[in-house]
Amino acid sequence: MEQWIQLTIDGITLGGVYACIALGYTLVYGVLRMINFAHGELFMMGAFAGVYTLQGFQDHTSLNEDLPSLTITAAIFMGIVVAVVLAVLMERIAYRPLRHAPRLAPLISAIGVSIFLRNVMLRYTNARREVYPDVFPDGSIEIGDVSVSYIKLFLIGMSILFMVGLYLFIQRTKTGTAIRAVAEDRDTAALMGIDVDRTIVLTFVAGAALAGATGVCYGMYVGNAAAGMGFIPGIKAFTAAVLGGIGSVPGAMLGGYFLGLSEAYTTKLFGAQYKDVVAFVLLVAVLIFRPWGFLGKREDRRA
Amino acid sequence: MPGWRQHLPRPLTSAPYREALARFRETPAGANVFRFGPYALMPVLGAAAALAPTFFGTRMTFLIILVALYVLLRISDSLIGVAILALTLALLPTDMNSFEQNIMFNVALFTLLGIGLNVVVGYAGLLDLGFVAFFAVGAYLYALITAPDAGASEWAQTWDVGLTFWAVLPMALVLAALIGVLLGIPVLRLRGDYLAIVTLGFGEIIRILLTTEDYYTGGPRGMFLLPKPPFFGRELDTAYELYLVVLVLALIAVFAAERIRNSRVGRAWEAIREDEDVASAMGIDTTVYKLLAFAMGAAIGGVGGVVIAAKQGSVFPPDFSLEISINVLAVVIIGGMGNVRGILLGALLVIGLPDVLRDFSINFWAIHLDNIGQDYRLVIFGAALVAVMVLRPEGFLPSKRRVAEFREADLLQEEMAT
Amino acid sequence: MRMESKKAWYRWPLMAVAVTGLALFAAACSDDDDGDDGGDETPAATSAATSGATQPAGGGETITISAGESIKIGISTTLTTDAAELGIPIRDAALLALSERPDIEGFSIENVIADDLCSGPGSEAAAQQLIAAEVVAVIGPMCSGGAVAALDDYGAENIVVITTSATNTSVTAQGATNLARTAWNDDVQGEEMAKFVYNELNLTNVVLVDDQSTYGKGLMDVFETSFTELGGTVASREVVTVGEQDYSAVVTTITGESPEMVVFGGYIAEGAALVRQLGDAGYEGAFMGADGIADQDFIDQAGEAAEGAYVSRGPQALETNFDEFIAKYIAEYGEDAGTQFTDFTYDGVNVLLNAIEQVATVNSDGDLEINQDDLIAAVKGITLENGATGTVEFLDNGDRDLAVGAINRVDQVTGGVLVELN
C-alpha cells in the first residue's frame, strides 16, 4: 500500500511538470490553432538559464549557502525572462509571417525552431550537461514508509502555484479575458477593439513564462540541464494537452496529472518500458469515448 | 509604410513581372517557349550530373540539381516531361562518388515515403505523425523473413524463412496496408490534431514493441546480416543500384497515387479534406475513404521500409523514431502539400541538405572554420526549415487548387482587416 | 498587390540571409576545388571502389599517396544529438593521439571527422562520407548499432575499422575481417561483474536496470545469466528511458523489491539520474554501474548519492598507462572534459598508426604505398605495449585478447572521485 501512495506522489510530481508545459501548448493552440512544437525547447532554455544563474552565484558569491531562497528565486526569474524573450522572438520571426498560411506550415516552422534551439544549445554546451549547484536542502519528510524529499515537495508545490497563477491570470485579468476572447473568435475579438497581435504575443509570453519557470524547478530536481531535455517532456505535454482537450486550460492540468499517474502506475504494473504504450492506449480509449478530450469544447468546424 | 524600401528593386514574383510574363505566355511565341523551354533545361541537368560532382564539389552539384529540378518540375506538365525527368533522375548519380550516391538514395527513399504520406495528409487531409510505424513494419518484415540467421531474433533463427527481396515487397505492401486499416478503425472519429497525437503514439508504440519483444525482433540488439536484393544472378549492393530500385518504386507509386486522385476515390478524399460534414452529407462514406487513404499511404511506407532494411543490412529499433515521421511530414509540406511533384524537392531539401553540409567548412579570406558543417549542420537545417516556410508558406510546388485557396483566404483576411 | 506591401518587410532580410548563405556555399566550394585537385583520381577511386565491392574480402587495393599529400584517417563519432556527450571526448582523444604523431615516413596525417549520429543510417552516411574523402582507415563508429550497419560499407572498400566504443557482441559476431575493437566486449564485462558482486561482495539479491540500448540491455542480459548461474537472484529487471530524467516511479518499484544492490547498464546521464533519485528516495543498498558510467561526470551529476557506488571499468590489463594518458588529456582539454572511452580511442589511434608505419613503404617515385590487406593484417597482428589500456592484442574476430593478462577493474566512488578497489 505504501508503495502505491509513493507511486501516486511520483505521478503527481511528474504530472505537474507535464501539466505546466501542456498549458503553454493549450494556450497557443487556443489562440492560433497551431501546435507549437518548439515549446519543449523553451522548457529546456529555462533550465539552462537557471543553471547558469545558480552557477554564477556559486562562483562569485556565497549566497547559495547563505540565502538559497534568494538565488533560487533569481534562477526562476532568469528562466522566465529567457523563455519569454525567446518566445517573443520565435513568434515574431517564425510564426507571425505564417498567420494566414496553410495550417501545417507553422507546424514545420515550429519543428525548425525546435531543431535550431536544441542544436544551438548542444554546440554551446559542447554536448555536456550543466550540473545544478547543490542549493536545495537535502532531506525528506517521512510518513510511515512513505518518504517524500523536499525537492519533490518543492516541485509539486511550485507546479501547482504556477498553474493557479496562470489560471487566475487567464480568468481574472483583462489580458486573460482578451486571450480567451481571441481564442473564442479572433475576428469578433478584433471588432471588439482587442489588439489581436498583442494578445497573441501575450499568450506566447504566458506559456513561455510557465515553461521557463518549470524548466528551472525541474532542472533543480533532476540536478542538471541538457540540450535534449525538452523533447520528451514536450511530446508528453502535448499528449497531456490533447488528453485534457486541447485549448482548455483546466483540461491541460487534468491531462498532465492523468498522464503522470498513468506512467507511475504502469511502471509498477508492467514495467517502465510499457508506460508509453499504456499512456497512448489510454489516450485512444479516452478519445474514442470523448473525441474532444476530457474538458475540450466540441468543435463543429474542422480544427 | 513609406521609406527606403520603395526604392528597392521589386522582387521577380511581384505583380508587374508576373503580369508581363502572363502576357508573354499569351503570344504564340511565348506559348512555345513555355511549352518546350523546360526541355532545354534537360541538358543543363545532364551536364550538372556529369560535370558538377568532379568540378564543383558536392554542394554546388546539390544546388544545381535543386534549382534545375525546381524549374523543370514547375513548368513541365506532360507525360513526355515526366519520362525525360525520370530518365535524367536515373542517370543523375552515375558520376557521383559513393557519398553523393548515398545521399541521392536517401532523397529517393524519402520521396517514396513522401508520396505515401501525401496520400494521407495531402489528398485526404488527415494529419499523420506516426508514418514511421509502417516504415518499421516493412523493414522488420524484411528482416524476419529473409535473413537465414538474423542476429538476436530467436524467432527468425527458429523458422529461418529465407524469402527474397522481391517476394517480401508485395507482402510488406499488404501487411502495412492491413496495419494501416487496423490503426484507422479506432481513430476515424478523430479530427485534426487529435488524430496527429494518436498517430504519433502509434508510431511510438510500434518502436517500443520492437524494443521489448526481443524473441521476435532481437530487441535493442537488432537484426543484421540481412541479404541484398538478388537480380539475375547477382546482388544489388551499391547505393546507386538500390537508388534505381527506389526510383522505379517511386514512379509506380506516383502513377498509382495520381490515378487514384483523379478517380472517384480521389474526389471523395478531396471532399473529405475540404469539409468532412458536407462530404458525409453528400453521401460519401467517409469511414471507407479515410481507411483507404490510410491503407494506401501505409502500403507505400511499408515498401520503403523493405528497401531501407535491404540497403542497410541491419535493423535496430532506435532507427525508427519519431524523427522519421517528422522528416517525412516536412518533405511533404515543404514540397507543396497535395502535389506529388513537389515532394522530390522537399526530399532534396529536408533529407539532402543536412548530409551535403557534412563536409562543409569555410576557408575564406581570414576566416577558417573547419568542420563547421559537421558541427553546425543541424543548426543551419533548423534555420532553413523556418526560412523556407516563411518565404514559401504553401511549399515549393503547391497544387494549384491550394494556391487558389491560400490567396482567397488571404484576400478575405485583408478585407476583414480593413 | 496589397498582400505584398504588407509582407514585404521580412522578405528582404530573409532574402539577404539566403543570398549570404549561397555566397558562403560558393566560397566554401571554391575552396573545395583545392581539395579536389588531389581528387583528380576521383574516377580512379570510384573504379577501385566498384572493383573492391565485387571482390570478396582480401581483394584490397594498394593505396598510393603522392608526395606532398597527407595520409587521411577517418573518425566516425557522434557530434550532434545527446549522444555527443560521449562522442566529443572520443573525437578529442583521437585528435590528441594524432597530434602526437604528426607524420609517418614524412607524410603528414590528416583527420577527417564524420558525425555518425549514433544510428544506423547516420553511421552509413558517415561511412560514405569518409570513403568519399579517401581515408586510409577509420576510428569508429561510436555506437554498436551504427557499427553493425556501417561495417559492410567499409568492408566493400577494404577499409580497416577500429572501433573504440562499440562494445556489443554483435559487432564482432558479424565475421567482418576488417574490424578491430580496442574496447572490451560486453560479455566479458557482464560475467566479471556478476562474479564480483556474488563472490567478492557476497550479495545475492539484485535488481537490474538497463537503458534499453544495445549496450545496456546486452550487458544486463549477460549479467543476469551469469549471476543466476552462480546462484544469485535477480529480483526484477527494470528499464529507464533515455532522454527522460525523472525515474522516481522506477525507483519506487525498485525500493519495493528491497534488493541488496541495483546494477545498472547504460550511460552517464541516466545512471546519474537513477542514483540521485535512489538517494532521494532513501534507498540504502549498494549500486553498481559499468564502463558506461565510469567517468567523473557521473559523480558530478549524481551528487552525494554517488558516494559508495561501484563502477566496473571493464577488463583492464594489469599494467596500464591510464594515469599518464589521462593527465595528458586533461592538460589538453581541461578538467571539465569528459573522459569516457578516451583511453580506448587513444590506444586505437596508436594501434592504427603503428600498423600504418609497419606496412607503408615509399616507392621509387617518392609516393607512399599502403596495401589495404597488409594494413588489415597488421592491425590484427599488432602488439601495442604500454597503452593507456595496457597491452593491446586482437583475436581473429577483432576482439581484444584477454590472454594478455587482464582483470576486471572495479572502482568505488570514494570522497567524490573514482578510486580503484584492492
PDB file of N, CA, C and O in Angstrom, chain B residues 354-395:
ATOM      1  N   PRO B 354      20.975  18.334 -44.816  1.00  0.00           N
ATOM      2  CA  PRO B 354      21.841  18.026 -43.671  1.00  0.00           C
ATOM      3  C   PRO B 354      23.048  17.174 -44.068  1.00  0.00           C
ATOM      4  O   PRO B 354      24.111  17.301 -43.472  1.00  0.00           O
ATOM      5  N   ASP B 355      22.886  16.335 -45.083  1.00  0.00           N
ATOM      6  CA  ASP B 355      24.002  15.479 -45.457  1.00  0.00           C
ATOM      7  C   ASP B 355      25.018  16.187 -46.338  1.00  0.00           C
ATOM      8  O   ASP B 355      26.212  15.966 -46.194  1.00  0.00           O
ATOM      9  N   VAL B 356      24.569  17.052 -47.249  1.00  0.00           N
ATOM     10  CA  VAL B 356      25.580  17.734 -48.069  1.00  0.00           C
ATOM     11  C   VAL B 356      26.348  18.753 -47.241  1.00  0.00           C
ATOM     12  O   VAL B 356      27.442  19.147 -47.604  1.00  0.00           O
ATOM     13  N   LEU B 357      25.783  19.145 -46.114  1.00  0.00           N
ATOM     14  CA  LEU B 357      26.508  20.085 -45.258  1.00  0.00           C
ATOM     15  C   LEU B 357      27.577  19.384 -44.421  1.00  0.00           C
ATOM     16  O   LEU B 357      28.340  20.032 -43.722  1.00  0.00           O
ATOM     17  N   ARG B 358      27.613  18.048 -44.511  1.00  0.00           N
ATOM     18  CA  ARG B 358      28.512  17.295 -43.644  1.00  0.00           C
ATOM     19  C   ARG B 358      29.970  17.745 -43.734  1.00  0.00           C
ATOM     20  O   ARG B 358      30.627  17.928 -42.731  1.00  0.00           O
ATOM     21  N   ASP B 359      30.474  17.886 -44.964  1.00  0.00           N
ATOM     22  CA  ASP B 359      31.895  18.242 -45.057  1.00  0.00           C
ATOM     23  C   ASP B 359      32.063  19.719 -45.392  1.00  0.00           C
ATOM     24  O   ASP B 359      33.032  20.128 -46.012  1.00  0.00           O
ATOM     25  N   PHE B 360      31.109  20.511 -44.957  1.00  0.00           N
ATOM     26  CA  PHE B 360      31.137  21.943 -45.221  1.00  0.00           C
ATOM     27  C   PHE B 360      32.120  22.619 -44.276  1.00  0.00           C
ATOM     28  O   PHE B 360      32.026  22.475 -43.065  1.00  0.00           O
ATOM     29  N   SER B 361      33.073  23.335 -44.845  1.00  0.00           N
ATOM     30  CA  SER B 361      33.938  24.125 -43.970  1.00  0.00           C
ATOM     31  C   SER B 361      34.231  25.432 -44.686  1.00  0.00           C
ATOM     32  O   SER B 361      34.215  25.505 -45.914  1.00  0.00           O
ATOM     33  N   ILE B 362      34.425  26.458 -43.913  1.00  0.00           N
ATOM     34  CA  ILE B 362      34.650  27.771 -44.511  1.00  0.00           C
ATOM     35  C   ILE B 362      36.118  28.147 -44.391  1.00  0.00           C
ATOM     36  O   ILE B 362      36.676  28.165 -43.303  1.00  0.00           O
ATOM     37  N   ASN B 363      36.732  28.382 -45.539  1.00  0.00           N
ATOM     38  CA  ASN B 363      38.093  28.903 -45.539  1.00  0.00           C
ATOM     39  C   ASN B 363      38.098  30.049 -46.519  1.00  0.00           C
ATOM     40  O   ASN B 363      38.295  29.887 -47.711  1.00  0.00           O
ATOM     41  N   PHE B 364      37.857  31.228 -46.023  1.00  0.00           N
ATOM     42  CA  PHE B 364      37.550  32.339 -46.890  1.00  0.00           C
ATOM     43  C   PHE B 364      38.229  33.550 -46.291  1.00  0.00           C
ATOM     44  O   PHE B 364      37.970  33.927 -45.158  1.00  0.00           O
ATOM     45  N   TRP B 365      39.146  34.157 -47.058  1.00  0.00           N
ATOM     46  CA  TRP B 365      39.951  35.242 -46.514  1.00  0.00           C
ATOM     47  C   TRP B 365      40.589  34.802 -45.199  1.00  0.00           C
ATOM     48  O   TRP B 365      41.263  33.813 -45.126  1.00  0.00           O
ATOM     49  N   ALA B 366      40.283  35.559 -44.152  1.00  0.00           N
ATOM     50  CA  ALA B 366      40.935  35.234 -42.882  1.00  0.00           C
ATOM     51  C   ALA B 366      40.085  34.293 -42.041  1.00  0.00           C
ATOM     52  O   ALA B 366      40.450  33.932 -40.939  1.00  0.00           O
ATOM     53  N   ILE B 367      38.935  33.920 -42.572  1.00  0.00           N
ATOM     54  CA  ILE B 367      38.030  33.096 -41.775  1.00  0.00           C
ATOM     55  C   ILE B 367      38.342  31.621 -42.010  1.00  0.00           C
ATOM     56  O   ILE B 367      38.263  31.145 -43.151  1.00  0.00           O
ATOM     57  N   HIS B 368      38.701  30.924 -40.969  1.00  0.00           N
ATOM     58  CA  HIS B 368      38.943  29.499 -41.114  1.00  0.00           C
ATOM     59  C   HIS B 368      38.081  28.744 -40.110  1.00  0.00           C
ATOM     60  O   HIS B 368      38.353  28.756 -38.927  1.00  0.00           O
ATOM     61  N   LEU B 369      37.015  28.156 -40.603  1.00  0.00           N
ATOM     62  CA  LEU B 369      36.137  27.399 -39.721  1.00  0.00           C
ATOM     63  C   LEU B 369      36.061  25.976 -40.255  1.00  0.00           C
ATOM     64  O   LEU B 369      35.231  25.661 -41.089  1.00  0.00           O
ATOM     65  N   ASP B 370      36.979  25.155 -39.791  1.00  0.00           N
ATOM     66  CA  ASP B 370      36.950  23.769 -40.229  1.00  0.00           C
ATOM     67  C   ASP B 370      35.797  23.053 -39.551  1.00  0.00           C
ATOM     68  O   ASP B 370      35.420  23.381 -38.434  1.00  0.00           O
ATOM     69  N   ASN B 371      35.259  22.093 -40.256  1.00  0.00           N
ATOM     70  CA  ASN B 371      34.215  21.248 -39.665  1.00  0.00           C
ATOM     71  C   ASN B 371      33.000  22.012 -39.196  1.00  0.00           C
ATOM     72  O   ASN B 371      32.254  21.551 -38.362  1.00  0.00           O
ATOM     73  N   ILE B 372      32.780  23.200 -39.736  1.00  0.00           N
ATOM     74  CA  ILE B 372      31.602  23.947 -39.314  1.00  0.00           C
ATOM     75  C   ILE B 372      30.343  23.181 -39.717  1.00  0.00           C
ATOM     76  O   ILE B 372      29.369  23.144 -38.986  1.00  0.00           O
ATOM     77  N   GLY B 373      30.403  22.519 -40.874  1.00  0.00           N
ATOM     78  CA  GLY B 373      29.247  21.770 -41.336  1.00  0.00           C
ATOM     79  C   GLY B 373      28.963  20.595 -40.421  1.00  0.00           C
ATOM     80  O   GLY B 373      27.826  20.330 -40.037  1.00  0.00           O
ATOM     81  N   GLN B 374      30.043  19.919 -40.051  1.00  0.00           N
ATOM     82  CA  GLN B 374      29.895  18.751 -39.185  1.00  0.00           C
ATOM     83  C   GLN B 374      29.199  19.134 -37.868  1.00  0.00           C
ATOM     84  O   GLN B 374      28.339  18.431 -37.382  1.00  0.00           O
ATOM     85  N   ASP B 375      29.591  20.269 -37.322  1.00  0.00           N
ATOM     86  CA  ASP B 375      29.061  20.663 -36.023  1.00  0.00           C
ATOM     87  C   ASP B 375      27.734  21.420 -36.135  1.00  0.00           C
ATOM     88  O   ASP B 375      26.858  21.268 -35.305  1.00  0.00           O
ATOM     89  N   TYR B 376      27.632  22.254 -37.152  1.00  0.00           N
ATOM     90  CA  TYR B 376      26.512  23.192 -37.168  1.00  0.00           C
ATOM     91  C   TYR B 376      25.449  22.874 -38.216  1.00  0.00           C
ATOM     92  O   TYR B 376      24.534  23.654 -38.415  1.00  0.00           O
ATOM     93  N   ARG B 377      25.571  21.695 -38.871  1.00  0.00           N
ATOM     94  CA  ARG B 377      24.645  21.488 -39.983  1.00  0.00           C
ATOM     95  C   ARG B 377      23.194  21.443 -39.519  1.00  0.00           C
ATOM     96  O   ARG B 377      22.301  21.909 -40.220  1.00  0.00           O
ATOM     97  N   LEU B 378      22.938  20.921 -38.327  1.00  0.00           N
ATOM     98  CA  LEU B 378      21.546  20.854 -37.884  1.00  0.00           C
ATOM     99  C   LEU B 378      21.042  22.227 -37.442  1.00  0.00           C
ATOM    100  O   LEU B 378      19.846  22.515 -37.533  1.00  0.00           O
ATOM    101  N   VAL B 379      21.953  23.086 -36.973  1.00  0.00           N
ATOM    102  CA  VAL B 379      21.570  24.462 -36.680  1.00  0.00           C
ATOM    103  C   VAL B 379      21.120  25.143 -37.976  1.00  0.00           C
ATOM    104  O   VAL B 379      20.055  25.769 -38.051  1.00  0.00           O
ATOM    105  N   ILE B 380      21.953  24.966 -39.012  1.00  0.00           N
ATOM    106  CA  ILE B 380      21.631  25.557 -40.314  1.00  0.00           C
ATOM    107  C   ILE B 380      20.323  24.971 -40.829  1.00  0.00           C
ATOM    108  O   ILE B 380      19.455  25.687 -41.348  1.00  0.00           O
ATOM    109  N   PHE B 381      20.183  23.660 -40.664  1.00  0.00           N
ATOM    110  CA  PHE B 381      18.983  22.975 -41.164  1.00  0.00           C
ATOM    111  C   PHE B 381      17.723  23.512 -40.494  1.00  0.00           C
ATOM    112  O   PHE B 381      16.724  23.801 -41.152  1.00  0.00           O
ATOM    113  N   GLY B 382      17.776  23.678 -39.173  1.00  0.00           N
ATOM    114  CA  GLY B 382      16.611  24.207 -38.449  1.00  0.00           C
ATOM    115  C   GLY B 382      16.242  25.589 -38.944  1.00  0.00           C
ATOM    116  O   GLY B 382      15.076  25.885 -39.214  1.00  0.00           O
ATOM    117  N   ALA B 383      17.264  26.439 -39.106  1.00  0.00           N
ATOM    118  CA  ALA B 383      17.006  27.788 -39.601  1.00  0.00           C
ATOM    119  C   ALA B 383      16.447  27.745 -41.014  1.00  0.00           C
ATOM    120  O   ALA B 383      15.541  28.512 -41.365  1.00  0.00           O
ATOM    121  N   ALA B 384      16.959  26.795 -41.823  1.00  0.00           N
ATOM    122  CA  ALA B 384      16.488  26.689 -43.205  1.00  0.00           C
ATOM    123  C   ALA B 384      15.017  26.294 -43.256  1.00  0.00           C
ATOM    124  O   ALA B 384      14.256  26.809 -44.080  1.00  0.00           O
ATOM    125  N   LEU B 385      14.603  25.402 -42.370  1.00  0.00           N
ATOM    126  CA  LEU B 385      13.195  24.994 -42.338  1.00  0.00           C
ATOM    127  C   LEU B 385      12.305  26.213 -42.098  1.00  0.00           C
ATOM    128  O   LEU B 385      11.288  26.411 -42.770  1.00  0.00           O
ATOM    129  N   VAL B 386      12.711  27.030 -41.117  1.00  0.00           N
ATOM    130  CA  VAL B 386      11.916  28.228 -40.815  1.00  0.00           C
ATOM    131  C   VAL B 386      11.905  29.162 -42.012  1.00  0.00           C
ATOM    132  O   VAL B 386      10.841  29.637 -42.441  1.00  0.00           O
ATOM    133  N   ALA B 387      13.099  29.399 -42.581  1.00  0.00           N
ATOM    134  CA  ALA B 387      13.197  30.345 -43.698  1.00  0.00           C
ATOM    135  C   ALA B 387      12.344  29.895 -44.870  1.00  0.00           C
ATOM    136  O   ALA B 387      11.602  30.699 -45.459  1.00  0.00           O
ATOM    137  N   VAL B 388      12.414  28.606 -45.194  1.00  0.00           N
ATOM    138  CA  VAL B 388      11.646  28.107 -46.335  1.00  0.00           C
ATOM    139  C   VAL B 388      10.149  28.291 -46.093  1.00  0.00           C
ATOM    140  O   VAL B 388       9.405  28.737 -46.968  1.00  0.00           O
ATOM    141  N   MET B 389       9.721  27.985 -44.893  1.00  0.00           N
ATOM    142  CA  MET B 389       8.292  28.089 -44.607  1.00  0.00           C
ATOM    143  C   MET B 389       7.827  29.547 -44.644  1.00  0.00           C
ATOM    144  O   MET B 389       6.758  29.860 -45.139  1.00  0.00           O
ATOM    145  N   VAL B 390       8.664  30.454 -44.120  1.00  0.00           N
ATOM    146  CA  VAL B 390       8.269  31.855 -44.098  1.00  0.00           C
ATOM    147  C   VAL B 390       8.244  32.425 -45.512  1.00  0.00           C
ATOM    148  O   VAL B 390       7.349  33.176 -45.881  1.00  0.00           O
ATOM    149  N   LEU B 391       9.239  32.028 -46.322  1.00  0.00           N
ATOM    150  CA  LEU B 391       9.295  32.557 -47.686  1.00  0.00           C
ATOM    151  C   LEU B 391       8.257  31.909 -48.585  1.00  0.00           C
ATOM    152  O   LEU B 391       7.703  32.553 -49.466  1.00  0.00           O
ATOM    153  N   ARG B 392       8.039  30.626 -48.401  1.00  0.00           N
ATOM    154  CA  ARG B 392       7.065  29.929 -49.248  1.00  0.00           C
ATOM    155  C   ARG B 392       6.135  29.100 -48.370  1.00  0.00           C
ATOM    156  O   ARG B 392       6.260  27.886 -48.295  1.00  0.00           O
ATOM    157  N   PRO B 393       5.184  29.767 -47.755  1.00  0.00           N
ATOM    158  CA  PRO B 393       4.322  29.050 -46.799  1.00  0.00           C
ATOM    159  C   PRO B 393       3.519  27.925 -47.450  1.00  0.00           C
ATOM    160  O   PRO B 393       3.145  26.974 -46.775  1.00  0.00           O
ATOM    161  N   GLU B 394       3.289  28.037 -48.750  1.00  0.00           N
ATOM    162  CA  GLU B 394       2.481  26.981 -49.371  1.00  0.00           C
ATOM    163  C   GLU B 394       3.363  25.882 -49.947  1.00  0.00           C
ATOM    164  O   GLU B 394       2.875  25.002 -50.648  1.00  0.00           O
ATOM    165  N   GLY B 395       4.669  25.924 -49.663  1.00  0.00           N
ATOM    166  CA  GLY B 395       5.572  24.894 -50.149  1.00  0.00           C
ATOM    167  C   GLY B 395       6.179  25.288 -51.487  1.00  0.00           C
ATOM    168  O   GLY B 395       5.782  26.274 -52.100  1.00  0.00           O
TER     169      GLY B 395
END
